[in-house]
Amino acid sequence: AALGAEVCATDHPRVVHKAEATIMEGGLLEGIPEAARSRLRFRPLAWGSNAEGNEATNLSELCGFAGPIDLVVGADLVYDGFPVEALHETVASALLEHGATAMLALQPRLFPMAAALKEPKIVQAFLRRLAQQGHGWDVTAQPAGSGALGAAQQPRLPDGQAASKGLVLATITPPGARSVPARSRKRG
């Protein structure tokens, strides 16, 4: 939003209001001009085509965009007890419908916290399923090593390991995806 894009942040219908409050009132937008803040909206989205609580299944419609979405950005999407199949359906459907590309940051959460995965291979299985979607799907995934995120700035876990341990950055492009338009720069 700060660079001029219309941005729609989604979360599960039961928690989207908490996410919005955290971002809008938690100081995360400090220094961001009001014009940029006005381009940021929050919407509830439950994964899956028949998920209870979805007001719309088309992301452009849900977010109030005039045209198709260009880019899906996601992080911390895979958890124990959450419907990975429904997540796959939602991501694949949105990308195909809009000709969009996705950039996802997925982490097995190996450190002790409520969101730790009992089965860390769920992340790999999710990405493999997208790659096997059919002809023309391009899924690239790479570990985000300490150099990718700036090792000096990374938070550390109690055992001294980088909090980004196991983090995978993935780009998913369906067949027929449009190029994400480059933002023109003003010279002065």
mmCIF file of C-alpha atoms in Angstrom, residues 21-111:
data_model
loop_
_atom_site.group_PDB
_atom_site.id
_atom_site.type_symbol
_atom_site.label_atom_id
_atom_site.label_comp_id
_atom_site.label_asym_id
_atom_site.label_seq_id
_atom_site.Cartn_x
_atom_site.Cartn_y
_atom_site.Cartn_z
ATOM 1 C CA ALA A 21 -6.498 -4.265 15.222
ATOM 2 C CA THR A 22 -2.913 -5.480 15.595
ATOM 3 C CA ILE A 23 -1.842 -3.868 12.335
ATOM 4 C CA MET A 24 -3.898 -0.674 12.501
ATOM 5 C CA GLU A 25 -3.477 0.083 16.202
ATOM 6 C CA GLY A 26 -0.277 -1.744 17.085
ATOM 7 C CA GLY A 27 2.167 0.761 15.622
ATOM 8 C CA LEU A 28 2.960 -1.360 12.567
ATOM 9 C CA LEU A 29 1.883 1.428 10.207
ATOM 10 C CA GLU A 30 3.771 4.192 11.979
ATOM 11 C CA GLY A 31 5.158 6.619 9.417
ATOM 12 C CA ILE A 32 2.913 5.306 6.627
ATOM 13 C CA PRO A 33 0.923 8.168 5.037
ATOM 14 C CA GLU A 34 -2.869 8.175 5.360
ATOM 15 C CA ALA A 35 -3.214 7.785 1.559
ATOM 16 C CA ALA A 36 -1.342 4.470 1.782
ATOM 17 C CA ARG A 37 -3.373 3.341 4.790
ATOM 18 C CA SER A 38 -6.555 3.973 2.817
ATOM 19 C CA ARG A 39 -5.377 1.408 0.224
ATOM 20 C CA LEU A 40 -5.221 -1.324 2.872
ATOM 21 C CA ARG A 41 -8.366 -3.297 3.662
ATOM 22 C CA PHE A 42 -9.090 -6.380 5.749
ATOM 23 C CA ARG A 43 -11.519 -9.139 4.802
ATOM 24 C CA PRO A 44 -12.538 -12.478 6.293
ATOM 25 C CA LEU A 45 -11.593 -15.536 4.242
ATOM 26 C CA ALA A 46 -12.088 -19.138 5.238
ATOM 27 C CA TRP A 47 -10.251 -21.614 3.038
ATOM 28 C CA GLY A 48 -12.147 -23.862 0.656
ATOM 29 C CA SER A 49 -14.943 -23.232 -1.809
ATOM 30 C CA ASN A 50 -17.706 -24.194 0.602
ATOM 31 C CA ALA A 51 -16.172 -22.738 3.745
ATOM 32 C CA GLU A 52 -18.579 -21.273 6.236
ATOM 33 C CA GLY A 53 -18.083 -17.547 6.707
ATOM 34 C CA ASN A 54 -16.995 -16.692 3.170
ATOM 35 C CA GLU A 55 -18.924 -13.723 1.860
ATOM 36 C CA ALA A 56 -17.477 -14.190 -1.621
ATOM 37 C CA THR A 57 -15.255 -16.774 -3.238
ATOM 38 C CA ASN A 58 -13.777 -14.407 -5.844
ATOM 39 C CA LEU A 59 -10.916 -12.498 -4.185
ATOM 40 C CA SER A 60 -11.406 -9.367 -6.304
ATOM 41 C CA GLU A 61 -15.056 -9.293 -5.322
ATOM 42 C CA LEU A 62 -14.280 -10.036 -1.683
ATOM 43 C CA CYS A 63 -11.710 -7.227 -1.546
ATOM 44 C CA GLY A 64 -13.676 -4.725 -3.626
ATOM 45 C CA PHE A 65 -11.106 -4.533 -6.429
ATOM 46 C CA ALA A 66 -12.161 -3.356 -9.881
ATOM 47 C CA GLY A 67 -9.987 -5.899 -11.684
ATOM 48 C CA PRO A 68 -8.191 -9.166 -11.054
ATOM 49 C CA ILE A 69 -5.612 -9.588 -8.324
ATOM 50 C CA ASP A 70 -1.970 -9.641 -9.458
ATOM 51 C CA LEU A 71 -0.156 -11.144 -6.522
ATOM 52 C CA VAL A 72 -1.034 -13.353 -3.555
ATOM 53 C CA VAL A 73 1.352 -13.007 -0.632
ATOM 54 C CA GLY A 74 1.021 -15.426 2.257
ATOM 55 C CA ALA A 75 2.884 -16.301 5.425
ATOM 56 C CA ASP A 76 2.361 -18.740 8.272
ATOM 57 C CA LEU A 77 -0.389 -20.583 6.413
ATOM 58 C CA VAL A 78 0.239 -24.205 7.366
ATOM 59 C CA TYR A 79 -0.679 -25.358 10.872
ATOM 60 C CA ASP A 80 -1.640 -28.621 12.539
ATOM 61 C CA GLY A 81 -5.395 -29.015 12.590
ATOM 62 C CA PHE A 82 -5.976 -26.541 9.764
ATOM 63 C CA PRO A 83 -7.386 -27.759 6.457
ATOM 64 C CA VAL A 84 -4.358 -27.992 4.169
ATOM 65 C CA GLU A 85 -6.563 -29.386 1.392
ATOM 66 C CA ALA A 86 -8.840 -26.346 1.657
ATOM 67 C CA LEU A 87 -5.797 -24.031 1.619
ATOM 68 C CA HIS A 88 -4.559 -25.742 -1.538
ATOM 69 C CA GLU A 89 -7.982 -25.354 -3.151
ATOM 70 C CA THR A 90 -8.152 -21.656 -2.234
ATOM 71 C CA VAL A 91 -4.637 -20.791 -3.446
ATOM 72 C CA ALA A 92 -4.876 -22.795 -6.694
ATOM 73 C CA SER A 93 -8.330 -21.425 -7.488
ATOM 74 C CA ALA A 94 -7.345 -17.794 -6.844
ATOM 75 C CA LEU A 95 -4.204 -18.061 -8.963
ATOM 76 C CA LEU A 96 -5.983 -19.683 -11.894
ATOM 77 C CA GLU A 97 -9.013 -17.403 -11.758
ATOM 78 C CA HIS A 98 -6.965 -14.213 -11.714
ATOM 79 C CA GLY A 99 -3.843 -15.236 -13.630
ATOM 80 C CA ALA A 100 -1.919 -14.213 -10.509
ATOM 81 C CA THR A 101 1.343 -15.377 -8.953
ATOM 82 C CA ALA A 102 1.811 -16.298 -5.289
ATOM 83 C CA MET A 103 4.768 -15.667 -3.033
ATOM 84 C CA LEU A 104 4.549 -17.645 0.187
ATOM 85 C CA ALA A 105 6.718 -17.802 3.302
ATOM 86 C CA LEU A 106 6.136 -21.165 4.961
ATOM 87 C CA GLN A 107 7.769 -22.440 8.115
ATOM 88 C CA PRO A 108 7.342 -25.700 9.996
ATOM 89 C CA ARG A 109 7.606 -23.864 13.328
ATOM 90 C CA LEU A 110 9.990 -26.237 15.014
ATOM 91 C CA PHE A 111 10.371 -24.150 18.134
#
